[in-house]
Amino acid sequence: MQSRKVINPINLRKPKKDWAGFFLLLPVAVFIIMFSYVPLAGWYFSLIEYKIGRPILECKFVGLENFRNLFATKSFARVLTNTLIFSGLKYAMLFLPPIFAILLNEITNIRFKKVVQTITTLPHFISWVIIYGLCYALFSTDGLVNTLLGPLGVNQSLLIDKNAVYGFQSIIYLWKTLGWNSIIYIAAITAIDQELYEAAAIDGAGRFRQALHITVPGILPTLFVLLLLGIADLINNGMDQYFVFQNSVTYNKLETLELYTYKQGLKLMDYSYATAVGIFKSVISITLLFSTNALAKKVRGESIV
């Protein structure tokens, strides 16, 4: 009896490789390697006593001396303290954007809601130089605030008040970033099923209870992830804000790690020491990132990176 050939309806051929997608991603990969990984070779500067104009291989090898100087310098302890204070205040303010997003979501007048969102988001696109100019016009010794409150005996410039540095700079940062940082929470609120609100309204829940029992749980996963990422980014404050607001009175409290690295590297030309500061900052950030990722995996059952 002649055997019949069994025709397999399933195509067992291997799928073709998506070379088009590969070539689309190739420029991105090259860019990341060139500007994120190749510069890591510059960490070698922290192990030598580099001088401008001298070949790198002819520079004196000092090993971990720059790192020992890092922890033995009193100014570094002050800078690290300033960085942690500003980071702590910014981390505490991470709860304000979701609160603002919830309040904004409760506005029923669509036109007024758009106006509020536009006004609060606009400062994000204003440079720190212009913001400093506005603050100078308002809060300097001859500014608008002192001019109006001068007859009442108020004559104090917040720009040169070293006791108000942390609070003043935090308020300015909040004003600049509140609207922009709330966008992600507004998107999370938009993704919540509207039928939940309708069902809650039928059951007699008012707007407050709807926000408390539907909106808040709906944005909690987003808030949790951003809080964890905020821990990983704890010592990264940027330098633009503090660079433009610094002066001889407030400099000691405004000097953060980024500003300290800039001063040591570009102004004092101590490139080896500045590289050691940068490595310290990177190692702490990476350690916090992986620790936060492990915490997220333990608490939520899934990692964030």
XYZ file of C-alpha atoms in Angstrom:
305
model
C 0.000 0.000 0.000
C 1.403 3.330 -1.060
C 2.006 5.707 1.816
C 0.564 9.135 1.616
C 2.593 12.246 2.271
C 1.345 14.173 5.267
C 1.133 17.856 4.535
C 1.937 19.948 7.578
C -0.294 23.006 7.516
C 2.060 24.840 9.827
C 4.821 26.701 8.112
C 7.986 25.565 9.882
C 10.285 27.926 8.060
C 12.328 30.191 10.247
C 11.077 33.778 10.327
C 13.063 36.230 8.327
C 15.321 38.532 10.262
C 14.095 42.100 10.468
C 17.199 43.768 9.065
C 15.304 46.992 8.428
C 14.531 47.366 12.137
C 18.132 46.534 12.977
C 19.489 49.262 10.712
C 16.980 51.740 12.149
C 18.261 51.062 15.663
C 21.920 51.011 14.650
C 22.422 54.825 14.664
C 20.837 55.016 18.128
C 23.125 52.259 19.414
C 26.185 53.954 17.928
C 25.156 57.274 19.457
C 24.715 55.723 22.916
C 28.034 53.882 22.721
C 29.933 56.944 21.504
C 28.537 59.449 23.986
C 27.690 57.259 26.997
C 30.270 54.476 27.118
C 33.357 55.663 25.252
C 33.723 58.724 27.566
C 34.022 56.312 30.512
C 37.647 55.878 29.430
C 38.142 59.374 30.857
C 37.782 57.908 34.352
C 41.482 57.127 34.023
C 42.129 60.810 34.736
C 41.179 60.180 38.371
C 44.179 57.857 38.742
C 46.802 60.256 37.407
C 48.002 63.774 38.071
C 46.922 65.277 34.767
C 48.407 68.534 33.511
C 47.257 70.364 30.398
C 49.609 69.887 27.460
C 51.297 66.798 28.893
C 50.606 63.415 27.225
C 48.378 61.240 29.356
C 50.849 58.342 29.451
C 53.558 60.661 30.791
C 51.446 61.926 33.706
C 52.277 60.731 37.201
C 50.189 57.776 38.355
C 48.734 58.545 41.800
C 46.257 55.684 42.190
C 43.446 56.425 44.650
C 45.011 59.608 46.025
C 42.313 61.820 44.485
C 39.611 59.725 46.158
C 41.385 59.970 49.508
C 41.575 63.745 49.082
C 37.885 63.696 48.251
C 36.870 62.363 51.638
C 39.510 64.346 53.522
C 38.356 67.728 52.155
C 36.012 69.656 54.446
C 34.473 71.529 51.533
C 33.347 68.241 49.985
C 31.415 67.332 53.137
C 29.673 70.719 52.984
C 28.861 70.262 49.294
C 27.500 66.760 49.881
C 25.338 68.086 52.727
C 23.920 70.823 50.471
C 23.198 68.247 47.770
C 21.365 65.918 50.150
C 19.310 68.794 51.619
C 18.176 70.015 48.204
C 17.527 66.443 47.061
C 15.518 65.703 50.200
C 13.366 68.785 49.691
C 12.784 67.912 46.035
C 11.950 64.332 46.957
C 9.419 65.555 49.525
C 7.812 67.675 46.798
C 7.231 64.637 44.580
C 3.866 64.249 46.318
C 2.661 67.680 45.166
C 2.305 67.023 41.387
C -0.165 64.119 41.883
C -2.175 66.225 44.339
C -2.214 69.085 41.833
C -3.256 66.679 39.044
C -6.165 65.380 41.145
C -7.314 68.913 41.950
C -6.988 69.915 38.310
C -9.030 66.885 37.285
C -11.855 68.015 39.566
C -12.271 71.329 37.722
C -15.460 71.070 35.692
C -14.985 74.224 33.611
C -12.928 72.955 30.658
C -11.757 76.412 29.560
C -10.609 77.393 33.049
C -8.947 73.994 33.436
C -6.908 74.511 30.261
C -5.895 78.002 31.371
C -4.652 76.716 34.752
C -2.748 73.855 33.135
C -1.135 76.179 30.591
C -0.095 78.741 33.209
C 1.435 76.103 35.488
C 3.232 74.295 32.657
C 4.665 77.403 30.993
C 7.474 78.019 33.570
C 9.069 74.710 32.572
C 10.037 76.262 29.233
C 11.586 79.384 30.788
C 15.358 79.247 31.232
C 16.903 79.671 34.652
C 18.644 82.851 33.501
C 15.297 84.513 32.779
C 13.875 83.196 36.056
C 16.791 84.748 37.909
C 16.067 88.041 36.153
C 12.447 87.885 37.299
C 13.488 87.060 40.865
C 16.000 89.898 40.838
C 13.331 92.340 39.709
C 11.023 91.119 42.492
C 13.200 90.176 45.456
C 16.411 92.207 45.201
C 17.118 95.070 47.594
C 15.637 97.544 45.109
C 13.061 95.087 43.791
C 9.312 95.400 43.603
C 8.630 93.577 46.885
C 10.889 95.833 48.959
C 9.550 98.896 47.171
C 5.955 98.017 48.081
C 6.687 96.749 51.594
C 9.381 99.318 52.426
C 6.954 101.634 54.226
C 6.060 98.686 56.478
C 9.658 98.252 57.535
C 10.433 95.290 55.244
C 13.824 95.633 53.586
C 15.236 92.171 52.993
C 16.482 90.589 49.775
C 15.831 86.868 49.494
C 18.647 86.650 46.969
C 21.279 87.394 49.627
C 19.562 85.857 52.639
C 21.623 82.768 53.461
C 19.039 81.605 56.002
C 16.339 81.405 53.331
C 18.403 79.669 50.643
C 16.971 76.159 50.951
C 13.335 77.217 51.230
C 13.549 79.973 48.587
C 15.266 77.773 45.999
C 12.847 74.904 46.651
C 9.826 77.157 46.123
C 11.280 78.459 42.856
C 11.961 74.893 41.703
C 8.397 73.887 42.596
C 6.948 76.846 40.685
C 8.989 75.905 37.603
C 8.279 72.162 37.589
C 4.857 71.626 39.207
C 2.733 71.844 36.066
C 5.157 69.858 33.916
C 5.619 67.060 36.452
C 1.856 66.716 36.877
C 1.335 65.838 33.189
C 2.216 62.182 33.731
C -0.353 61.957 36.523
C -2.978 63.663 34.377
C -2.319 61.008 31.730
C -2.682 58.285 34.376
C -6.006 59.775 35.495
C -7.210 59.897 31.892
C -6.486 56.163 31.552
C -8.818 55.284 34.447
C -12.041 53.620 33.273
C -14.797 56.244 33.395
C -17.365 53.568 34.159
C -15.889 53.339 37.647
C -16.860 56.959 38.283
C -20.338 56.374 36.871
C -20.848 53.312 39.070
C -19.608 55.208 42.128
C -21.972 58.103 41.366
C -24.912 55.699 41.090
C -23.958 54.275 44.496
C -24.104 57.792 45.931
C -20.392 58.648 46.096
C -19.633 62.352 45.771
C -16.692 63.855 43.932
C -14.472 63.714 47.014
C -15.089 59.999 47.572
C -14.673 59.296 43.863
C -11.284 61.010 43.917
C -10.303 59.251 47.138
C -11.355 55.725 46.182
C -10.899 55.739 42.391
C -8.482 58.459 41.280
C -5.921 58.012 44.041
C -5.631 54.201 43.643
C -5.491 54.705 39.876
C -2.356 56.858 40.014
C -0.625 55.072 42.902
C 1.413 52.737 40.619
C 2.747 55.754 38.705
C 3.537 57.593 41.929
C 5.290 54.528 43.345
C 7.548 54.144 40.305
C 8.467 57.837 40.285
C 9.212 57.777 44.007
C 11.562 54.842 43.503
C 13.265 56.558 40.583
C 13.538 59.682 42.733
C 15.574 57.698 45.270
C 17.917 56.526 42.507
C 18.349 60.137 41.401
C 18.861 61.426 44.929
C 22.209 63.191 44.444
C 21.485 64.582 40.973
C 20.288 68.160 41.358
C 21.570 69.751 38.186
C 23.533 72.972 38.332
C 21.731 75.554 36.197
C 19.520 76.860 38.998
C 22.275 77.128 41.587
C 24.798 78.521 39.103
C 22.680 81.558 38.219
C 21.525 82.248 41.797
C 24.951 81.970 43.436
C 26.609 85.005 44.999
C 29.276 85.672 47.614
C 26.759 85.401 50.470
C 24.832 82.264 49.493
C 27.511 80.349 47.593
C 28.421 78.055 50.499
C 24.824 76.825 50.704
C 24.139 76.724 46.969
C 27.198 74.703 45.995
C 26.057 71.205 45.043
C 28.055 68.312 43.602
C 27.509 69.431 40.007
C 28.571 72.992 40.758
C 31.519 71.713 42.811
C 32.667 69.503 39.923
C 32.378 72.439 37.523
C 34.467 74.664 39.806
C 37.176 72.077 40.392
C 37.408 70.970 36.780
C 36.864 74.042 34.614
C 37.713 76.950 36.914
C 40.562 75.498 38.996
C 41.620 73.093 36.195
C 42.060 70.198 38.604
C 40.735 67.659 36.134
C 41.870 64.583 38.038
C 40.125 65.603 41.258
C 36.986 66.671 39.356
C 36.914 63.281 37.640
C 37.084 61.582 41.047
C 34.096 63.650 42.195
C 32.177 62.645 39.088
C 32.987 58.954 39.619
C 31.819 59.167 43.236
C 28.544 60.695 42.084
C 28.053 58.040 39.387
C 28.814 55.132 41.719
C 26.345 56.403 44.328
C 23.655 56.896 41.658
C 24.166 53.397 40.226
C 24.122 51.864 43.714
C 20.879 53.657 44.563
C 19.360 52.618 41.229
C 20.031 48.903 41.717
C 19.004 49.051 45.368
C 15.756 50.752 44.381
C 15.208 48.201 41.635
C 15.677 45.357 44.122
C 13.257 47.036 46.532
C 10.676 47.457 43.768
C 11.009 43.801 42.778
C 10.521 42.713 46.387
C 7.556 44.997 47.075
C 5.748 45.038 43.720
C 6.908 41.674 42.352
C 8.447 43.312 39.292
C 11.470 45.502 38.699
C 11.416 49.008 37.259
C 14.483 48.628 35.015
